[in-house]
Coordinates of C-alpha atoms in Angstrom, one line a residue:
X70 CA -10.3 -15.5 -9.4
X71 CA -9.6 -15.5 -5.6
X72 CA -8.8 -19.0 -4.1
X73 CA -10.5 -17.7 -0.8
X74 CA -13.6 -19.9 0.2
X75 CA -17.1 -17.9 0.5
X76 CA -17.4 -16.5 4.4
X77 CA -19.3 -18.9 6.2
X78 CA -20.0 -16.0 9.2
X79 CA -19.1 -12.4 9.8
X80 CA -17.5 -11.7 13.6
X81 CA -17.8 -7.9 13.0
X82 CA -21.1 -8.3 12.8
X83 CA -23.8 -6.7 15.0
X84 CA -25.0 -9.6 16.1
X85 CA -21.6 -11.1 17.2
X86 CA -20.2 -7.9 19.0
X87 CA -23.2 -7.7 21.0
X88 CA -23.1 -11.0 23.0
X89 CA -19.9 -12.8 21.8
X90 CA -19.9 -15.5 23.9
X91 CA -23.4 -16.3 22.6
X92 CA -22.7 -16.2 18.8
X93 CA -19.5 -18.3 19.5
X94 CA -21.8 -20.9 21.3
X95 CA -24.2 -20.8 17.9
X96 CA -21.3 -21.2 15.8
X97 CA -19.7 -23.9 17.6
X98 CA -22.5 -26.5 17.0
X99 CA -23.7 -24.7 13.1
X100 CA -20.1 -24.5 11.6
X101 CA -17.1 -25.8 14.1
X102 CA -14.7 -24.9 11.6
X103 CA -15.6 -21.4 9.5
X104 CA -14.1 -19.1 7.3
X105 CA -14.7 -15.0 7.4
X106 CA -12.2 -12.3 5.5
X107 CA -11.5 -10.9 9.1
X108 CA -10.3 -14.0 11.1
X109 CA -9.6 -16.2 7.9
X110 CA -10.1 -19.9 9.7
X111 CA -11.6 -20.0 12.9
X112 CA -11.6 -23.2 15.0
X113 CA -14.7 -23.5 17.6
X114 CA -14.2 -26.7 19.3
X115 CA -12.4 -28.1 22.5
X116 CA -10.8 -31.3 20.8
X117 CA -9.7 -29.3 17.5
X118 CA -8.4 -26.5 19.2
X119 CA -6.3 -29.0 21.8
X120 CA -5.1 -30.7 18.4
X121 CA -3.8 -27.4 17.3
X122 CA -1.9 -26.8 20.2
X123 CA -0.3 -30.6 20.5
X124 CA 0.5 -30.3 16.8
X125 CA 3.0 -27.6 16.2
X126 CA 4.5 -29.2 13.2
X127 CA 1.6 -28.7 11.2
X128 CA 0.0 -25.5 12.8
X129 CA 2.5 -23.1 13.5
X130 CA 3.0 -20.3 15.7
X131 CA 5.2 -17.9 13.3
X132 CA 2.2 -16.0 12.0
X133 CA 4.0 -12.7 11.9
X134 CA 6.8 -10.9 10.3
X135 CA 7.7 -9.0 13.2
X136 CA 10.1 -11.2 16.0
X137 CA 7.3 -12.5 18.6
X138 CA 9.5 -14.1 22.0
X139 CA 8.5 -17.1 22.1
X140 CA 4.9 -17.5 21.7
X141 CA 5.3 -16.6 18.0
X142 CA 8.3 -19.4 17.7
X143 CA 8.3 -23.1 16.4
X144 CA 10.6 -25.5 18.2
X145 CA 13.8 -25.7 18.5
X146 CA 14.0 -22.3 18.4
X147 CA 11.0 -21.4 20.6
X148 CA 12.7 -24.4 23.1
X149 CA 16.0 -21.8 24.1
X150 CA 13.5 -19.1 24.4
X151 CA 11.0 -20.2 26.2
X152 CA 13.8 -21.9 28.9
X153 CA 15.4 -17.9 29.1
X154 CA 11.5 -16.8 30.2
X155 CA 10.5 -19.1 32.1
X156 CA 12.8 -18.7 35.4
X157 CA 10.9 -14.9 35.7
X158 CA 7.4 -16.9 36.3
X159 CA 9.0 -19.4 38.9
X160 CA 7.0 -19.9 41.9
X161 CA 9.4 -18.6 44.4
X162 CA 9.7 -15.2 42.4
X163 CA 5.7 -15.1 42.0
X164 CA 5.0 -15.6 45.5
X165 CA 8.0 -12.6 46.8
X166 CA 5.5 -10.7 44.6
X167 CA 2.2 -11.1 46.5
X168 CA 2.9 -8.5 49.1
X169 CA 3.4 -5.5 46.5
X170 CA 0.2 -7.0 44.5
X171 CA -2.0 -7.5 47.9
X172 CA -0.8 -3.2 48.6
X173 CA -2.0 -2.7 45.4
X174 CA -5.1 -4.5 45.3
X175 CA -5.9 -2.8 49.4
X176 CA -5.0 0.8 48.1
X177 CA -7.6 0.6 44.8
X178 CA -9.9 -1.1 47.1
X179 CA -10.1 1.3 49.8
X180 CA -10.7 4.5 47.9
X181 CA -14.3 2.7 46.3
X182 CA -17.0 4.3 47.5
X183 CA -18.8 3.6 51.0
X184 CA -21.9 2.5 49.9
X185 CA -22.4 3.8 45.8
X186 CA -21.7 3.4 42.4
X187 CA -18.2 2.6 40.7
X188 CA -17.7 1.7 37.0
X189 CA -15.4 -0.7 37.9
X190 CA -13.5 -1.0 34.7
X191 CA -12.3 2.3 34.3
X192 CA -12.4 3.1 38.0
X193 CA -10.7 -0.2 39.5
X194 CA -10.1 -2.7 37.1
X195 CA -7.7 -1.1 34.6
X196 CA -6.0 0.6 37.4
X197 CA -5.0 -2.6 39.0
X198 CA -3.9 -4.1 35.7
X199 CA -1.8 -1.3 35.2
X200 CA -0.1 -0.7 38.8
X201 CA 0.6 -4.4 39.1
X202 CA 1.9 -4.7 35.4
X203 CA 4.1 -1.6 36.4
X204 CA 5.2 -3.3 39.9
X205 CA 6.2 -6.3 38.6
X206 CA 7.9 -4.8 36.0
X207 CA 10.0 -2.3 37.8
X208 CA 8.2 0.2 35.9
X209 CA 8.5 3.9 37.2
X210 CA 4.3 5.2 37.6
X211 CA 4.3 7.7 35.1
X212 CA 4.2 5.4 32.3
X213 CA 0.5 3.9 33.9
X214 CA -1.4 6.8 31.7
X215 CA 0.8 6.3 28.3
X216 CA 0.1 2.6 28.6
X217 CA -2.8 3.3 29.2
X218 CA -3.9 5.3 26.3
X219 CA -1.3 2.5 24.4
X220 CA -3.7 -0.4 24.9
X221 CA -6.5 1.8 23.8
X222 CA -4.9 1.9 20.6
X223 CA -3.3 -0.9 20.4
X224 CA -7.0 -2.6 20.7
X225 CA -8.8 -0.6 18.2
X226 CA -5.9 -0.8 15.5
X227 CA -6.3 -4.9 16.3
X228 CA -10.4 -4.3 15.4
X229 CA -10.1 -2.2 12.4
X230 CA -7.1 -4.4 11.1
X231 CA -5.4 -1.3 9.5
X232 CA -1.7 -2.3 9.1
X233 CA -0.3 1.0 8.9
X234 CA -2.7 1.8 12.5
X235 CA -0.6 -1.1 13.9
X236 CA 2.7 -0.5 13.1
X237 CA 2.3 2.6 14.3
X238 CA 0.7 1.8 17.6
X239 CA 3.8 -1.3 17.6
X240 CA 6.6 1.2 17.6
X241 CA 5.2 3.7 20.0
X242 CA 5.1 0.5 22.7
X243 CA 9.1 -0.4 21.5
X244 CA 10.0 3.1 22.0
X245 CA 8.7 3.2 26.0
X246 CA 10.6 -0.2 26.4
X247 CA 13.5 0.9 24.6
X248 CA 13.7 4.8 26.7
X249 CA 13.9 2.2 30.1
X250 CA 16.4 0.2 28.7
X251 CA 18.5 3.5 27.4
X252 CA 17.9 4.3 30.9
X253 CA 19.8 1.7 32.4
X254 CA 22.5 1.3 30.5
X255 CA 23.2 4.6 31.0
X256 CA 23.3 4.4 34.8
X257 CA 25.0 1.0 34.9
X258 CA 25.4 -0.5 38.0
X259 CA 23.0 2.0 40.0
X260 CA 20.2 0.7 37.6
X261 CA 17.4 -1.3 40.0
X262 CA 17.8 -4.5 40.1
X263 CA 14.1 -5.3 38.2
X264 CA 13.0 -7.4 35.3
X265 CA 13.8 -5.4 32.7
X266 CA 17.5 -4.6 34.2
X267 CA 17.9 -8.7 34.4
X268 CA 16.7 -9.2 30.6
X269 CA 19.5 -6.6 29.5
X270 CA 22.0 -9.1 31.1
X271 CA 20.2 -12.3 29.4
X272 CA 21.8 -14.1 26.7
X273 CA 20.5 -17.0 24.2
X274 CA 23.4 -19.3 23.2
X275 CA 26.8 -17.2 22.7
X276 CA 25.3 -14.0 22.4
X277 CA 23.2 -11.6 24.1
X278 CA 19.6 -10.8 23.6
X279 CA 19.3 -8.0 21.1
X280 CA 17.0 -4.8 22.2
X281 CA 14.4 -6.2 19.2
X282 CA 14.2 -9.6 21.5
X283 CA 13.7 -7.4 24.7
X284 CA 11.6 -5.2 23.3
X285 CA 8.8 -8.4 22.2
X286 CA 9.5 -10.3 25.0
X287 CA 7.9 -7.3 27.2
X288 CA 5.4 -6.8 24.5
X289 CA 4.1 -10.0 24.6
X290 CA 4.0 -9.6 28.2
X291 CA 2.5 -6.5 29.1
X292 CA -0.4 -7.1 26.3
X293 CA -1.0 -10.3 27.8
X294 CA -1.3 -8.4 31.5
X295 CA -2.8 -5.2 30.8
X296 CA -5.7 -6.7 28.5
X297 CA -6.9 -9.8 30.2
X298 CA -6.3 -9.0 33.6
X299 CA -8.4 -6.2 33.6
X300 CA -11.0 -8.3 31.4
X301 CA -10.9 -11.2 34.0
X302 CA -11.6 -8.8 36.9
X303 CA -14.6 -7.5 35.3
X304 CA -15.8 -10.5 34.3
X305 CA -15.5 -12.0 38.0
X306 CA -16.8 -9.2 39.7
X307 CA -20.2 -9.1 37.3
X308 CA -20.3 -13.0 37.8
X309 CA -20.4 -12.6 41.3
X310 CA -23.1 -9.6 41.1
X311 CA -25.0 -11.6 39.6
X312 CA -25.2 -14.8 41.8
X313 CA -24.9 -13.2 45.4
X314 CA -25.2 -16.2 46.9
X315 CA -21.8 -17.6 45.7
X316 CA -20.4 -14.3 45.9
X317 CA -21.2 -14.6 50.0
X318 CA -20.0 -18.4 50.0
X319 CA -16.8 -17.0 48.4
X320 CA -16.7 -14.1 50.9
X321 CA -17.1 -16.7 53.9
X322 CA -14.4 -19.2 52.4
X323 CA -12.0 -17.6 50.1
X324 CA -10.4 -20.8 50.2
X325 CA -12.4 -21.9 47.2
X326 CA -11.5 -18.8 45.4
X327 CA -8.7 -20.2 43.1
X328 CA -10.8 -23.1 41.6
X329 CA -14.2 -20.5 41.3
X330 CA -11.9 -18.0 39.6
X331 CA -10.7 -20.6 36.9
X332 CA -14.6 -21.8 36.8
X333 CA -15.9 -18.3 36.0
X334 CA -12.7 -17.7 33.3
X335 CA -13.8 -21.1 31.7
X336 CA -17.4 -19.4 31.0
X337 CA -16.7 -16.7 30.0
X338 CA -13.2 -15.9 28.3
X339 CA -11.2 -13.0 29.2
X340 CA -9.3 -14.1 26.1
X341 CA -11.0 -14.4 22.7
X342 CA -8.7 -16.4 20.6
X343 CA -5.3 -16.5 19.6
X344 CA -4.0 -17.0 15.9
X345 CA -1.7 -19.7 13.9
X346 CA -0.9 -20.6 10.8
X347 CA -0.7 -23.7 8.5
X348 CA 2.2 -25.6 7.9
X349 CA 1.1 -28.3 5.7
X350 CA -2.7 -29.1 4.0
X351 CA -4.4 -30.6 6.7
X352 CA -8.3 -31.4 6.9
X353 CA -10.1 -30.9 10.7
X354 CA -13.7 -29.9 11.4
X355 CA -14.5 -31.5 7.9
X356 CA -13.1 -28.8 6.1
X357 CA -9.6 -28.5 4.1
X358 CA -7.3 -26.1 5.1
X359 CA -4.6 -25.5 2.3
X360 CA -0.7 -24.8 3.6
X361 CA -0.4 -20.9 4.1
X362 CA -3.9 -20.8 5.7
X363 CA -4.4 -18.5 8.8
X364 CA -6.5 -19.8 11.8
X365 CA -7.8 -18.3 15.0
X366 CA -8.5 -20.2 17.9
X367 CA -11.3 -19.6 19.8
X368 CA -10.8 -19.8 23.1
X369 CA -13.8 -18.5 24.2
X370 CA -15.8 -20.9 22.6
X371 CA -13.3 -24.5 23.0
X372 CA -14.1 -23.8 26.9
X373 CA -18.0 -24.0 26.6
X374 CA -17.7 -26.9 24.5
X375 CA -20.9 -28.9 25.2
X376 CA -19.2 -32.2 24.7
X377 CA -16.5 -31.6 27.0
X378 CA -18.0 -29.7 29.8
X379 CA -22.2 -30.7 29.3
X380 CA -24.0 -27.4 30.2
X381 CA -21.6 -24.6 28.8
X382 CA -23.1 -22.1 31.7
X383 CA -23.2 -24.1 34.9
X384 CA -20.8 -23.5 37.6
X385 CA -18.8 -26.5 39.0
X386 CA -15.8 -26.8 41.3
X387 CA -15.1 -30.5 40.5
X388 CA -14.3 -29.9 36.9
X389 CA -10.8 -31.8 35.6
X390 CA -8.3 -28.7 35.6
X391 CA -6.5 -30.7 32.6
X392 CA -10.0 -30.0 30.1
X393 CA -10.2 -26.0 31.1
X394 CA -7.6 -23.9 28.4
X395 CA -8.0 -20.6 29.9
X396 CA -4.2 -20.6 30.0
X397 CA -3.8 -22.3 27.0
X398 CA -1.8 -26.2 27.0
X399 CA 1.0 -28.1 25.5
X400 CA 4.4 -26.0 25.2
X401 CA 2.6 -22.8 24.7
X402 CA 1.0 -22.7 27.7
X403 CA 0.9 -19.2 29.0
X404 CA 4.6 -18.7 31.1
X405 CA 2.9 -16.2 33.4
X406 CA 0.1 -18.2 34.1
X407 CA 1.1 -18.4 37.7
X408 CA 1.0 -14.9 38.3
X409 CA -2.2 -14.0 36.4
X410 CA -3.7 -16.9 39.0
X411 CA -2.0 -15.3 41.8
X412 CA -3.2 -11.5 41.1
X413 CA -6.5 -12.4 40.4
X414 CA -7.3 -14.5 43.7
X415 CA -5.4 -11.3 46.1
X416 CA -7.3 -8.7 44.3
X417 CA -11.0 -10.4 44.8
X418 CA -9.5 -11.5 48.4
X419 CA -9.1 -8.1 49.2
X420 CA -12.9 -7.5 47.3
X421 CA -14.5 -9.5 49.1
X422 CA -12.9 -9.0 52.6
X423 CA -13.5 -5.1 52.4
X424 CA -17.0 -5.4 51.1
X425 CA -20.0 -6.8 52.4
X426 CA -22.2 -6.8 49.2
X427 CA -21.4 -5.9 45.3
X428 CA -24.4 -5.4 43.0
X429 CA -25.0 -4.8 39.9
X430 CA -26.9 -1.2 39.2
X431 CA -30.6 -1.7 38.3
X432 CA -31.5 0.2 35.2
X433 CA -27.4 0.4 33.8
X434 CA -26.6 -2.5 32.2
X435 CA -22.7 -3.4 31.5
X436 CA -21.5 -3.1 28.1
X437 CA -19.8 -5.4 26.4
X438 CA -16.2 -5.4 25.0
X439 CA -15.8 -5.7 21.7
X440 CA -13.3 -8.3 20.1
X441 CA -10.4 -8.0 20.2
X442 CA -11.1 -7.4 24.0
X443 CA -13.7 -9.7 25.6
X444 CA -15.7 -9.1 29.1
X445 CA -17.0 -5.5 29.7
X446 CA -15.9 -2.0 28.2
X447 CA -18.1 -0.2 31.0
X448 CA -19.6 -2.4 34.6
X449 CA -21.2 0.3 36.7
X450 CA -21.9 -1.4 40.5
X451 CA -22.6 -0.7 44.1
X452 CA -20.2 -1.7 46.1
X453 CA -21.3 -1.8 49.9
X454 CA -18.3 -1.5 52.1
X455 CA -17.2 -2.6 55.2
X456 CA -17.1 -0.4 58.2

């Protein structure tokens, strides 16, 4: 007889995939802590999920067989690694970035339409994910369309949770990182001087990293950018469709931008949730989770929590920054969450300076992403630009 409780919800529902942030809401005040076969223990509230992340002893981040560097790491050993990764997210190297990431954002702006319809994600919002991920990576632009077609499957092998589907999908990305690294070793000391050059010359205590280290360590960061940098533009462009009055306040002050962008995140997540594991049997949420368990939390839902932020859906710019976990807290707090805060304010600078209106299309309604991905699959608008 299976040990398993009895599902308290199903998230591959219907009724989930078509409005998640919605059923997360319900689920938050019916069942805070619930059980499902597909994501085992999942944790709906601000002040559990910020007890999970201060507690690493007891919920830890080693949920997977495969070498994750470092968010899948426990202190120490996540300590050395997370000190080697940090230094390429300083602030000094993420602002000698801006200029390539404004040329971008300019370009991809300037080629939407004069005055007619775009779907932005496939037409703008993926692109800029991808070029950007590329530019900061030293990546050369052919491999835009392979990664591309990678995240594609990488998200629907995550959604059907077929093992075999994502060890396959895992070893096609390791074999694009490892082809680069080939690459310059062979050429030596002509390779550019990039990212991925430095982390062939990185080393963690006596020793230098192995290509299995590199190989995650770029993993880690190029799902992180591709997936929820393209969400959080669509996401922020609908929001602003939809109330054209801040979208023109914005417009007129971008100055307010950075705090607006984090506001708009907090409602509605570009990143669903994010898994761990338990150490030790612990109870939270009234409910007994045994050692071994597997957890997901729920990001999208800790950062609507009623008790924290009152009315999950109203905008605010005086919020506490400290309460908002769009980027996570406590030592796993997202490394590159500088530059995600930096791209995101240039591109919708550059959006709102060359536009003097975006709307959303009467009569084609976005679609929904499903989870794993969260915002919009498809956001057809008008974009009105300036002459």
């Amino acid at each position: 007889m299976s040990n398993q409780p009895q599902p308290d919800w199903n998230p591959r529902s219907e009724a989930v995939l078509d409005d998640q942030i919605a059923a997360y809401d319900r689920m938050r005040g019916r069942c805070p802590v619930a059980y499902s076969d597909y994501l085992h223990w999942s944790i709906f509230r601000h002040a559990d999920v910020v007890r999970v992340l201060a507690d690493h002893d007891t919920f830890s981040n080693v949920v997977s067989r495969h070498v994750s560097v470092p968010n899948g790491m426990d202190p120490p050993e996540h300590t050395a690694y997370r000190a080697l990764v940090e230094p390429y997210f300083a602030p000094e190297r993420v602002l000698a970035f801006e200029p390539e990431c404004r040329s971008v954002a300019v370009e991809l702006v300037t080629r939407l339409p004069w005055g007619g319809e775009v779907e932005l994600m496939g037409e703008f919002a993926q692109d800029f994910a991808l070029r950007i991920q590329c530019a900061f990576m030293g990546w050369p632009p052919d491999l835009r369309e392979p990664l591309r077609r990678w995240t594609r499957r990488n998200r629907d092998a995550t959604l059907t949770g077929d093992p075999a589907a994502a060890a396959a999908v895992a070893l096609e990305f390791d074999g694009y990182v490892r082809s680069l690294l080939n690459v310059r070793r062979k050429i030596g000391g002509a390779a550019p001087d990039d990212l991925t050059t430095r982390l062939l010359g990185e080393r963690i205590g006596d020793r230098r990293l192995t290509d299995e280290e590199i190989v995650s360590i770029v993993r880690n960061w190029t799902v992180g950018e591709l997936g929820t940098i393209a969400a959080s533009v669509g996401i922020l462009v609908h929001y602003l469709a939809a109330y054209p009055d801040l979208q023109q306040r914005l417009r007129e002050d971008v100055s307010r931008l950075p705090v607006a962008i984090d506001e708009i995140l907090r409602l509605h997540a570009p990143l669903i949730a994010n898994r761990r594991v338990v150490r030790r049997a612990v109870e939270i949420g009234g409910r007994r989770l045994e050692a071994g368990a597997r957890i997901s939390l729920i990001w999208a839902s800790a950062n609507r929590d009623e008790t924290v932020f009152g009315d999950p859906d109203e905008f605010r710019l005086d919020r506490d920054p400290t309460l908002n976990l769009l980027y996570g807290a406590g030592i796993h707090l997202c490394p590159g969450a500088a530059l995600a805060r930096l791209e995101l304010r240039v591109v919708m600078e550059e959006l709102l300076a060359h536009t003097r209106g975006i709307v959303l299309v009467p009569g084609r309604p976005p679609v929904r992403a499903a989870y794993p991905a969260s915002g919009f699959s498809s956001l057809p608008v008008w974009t009105y630009r300036c002459s």
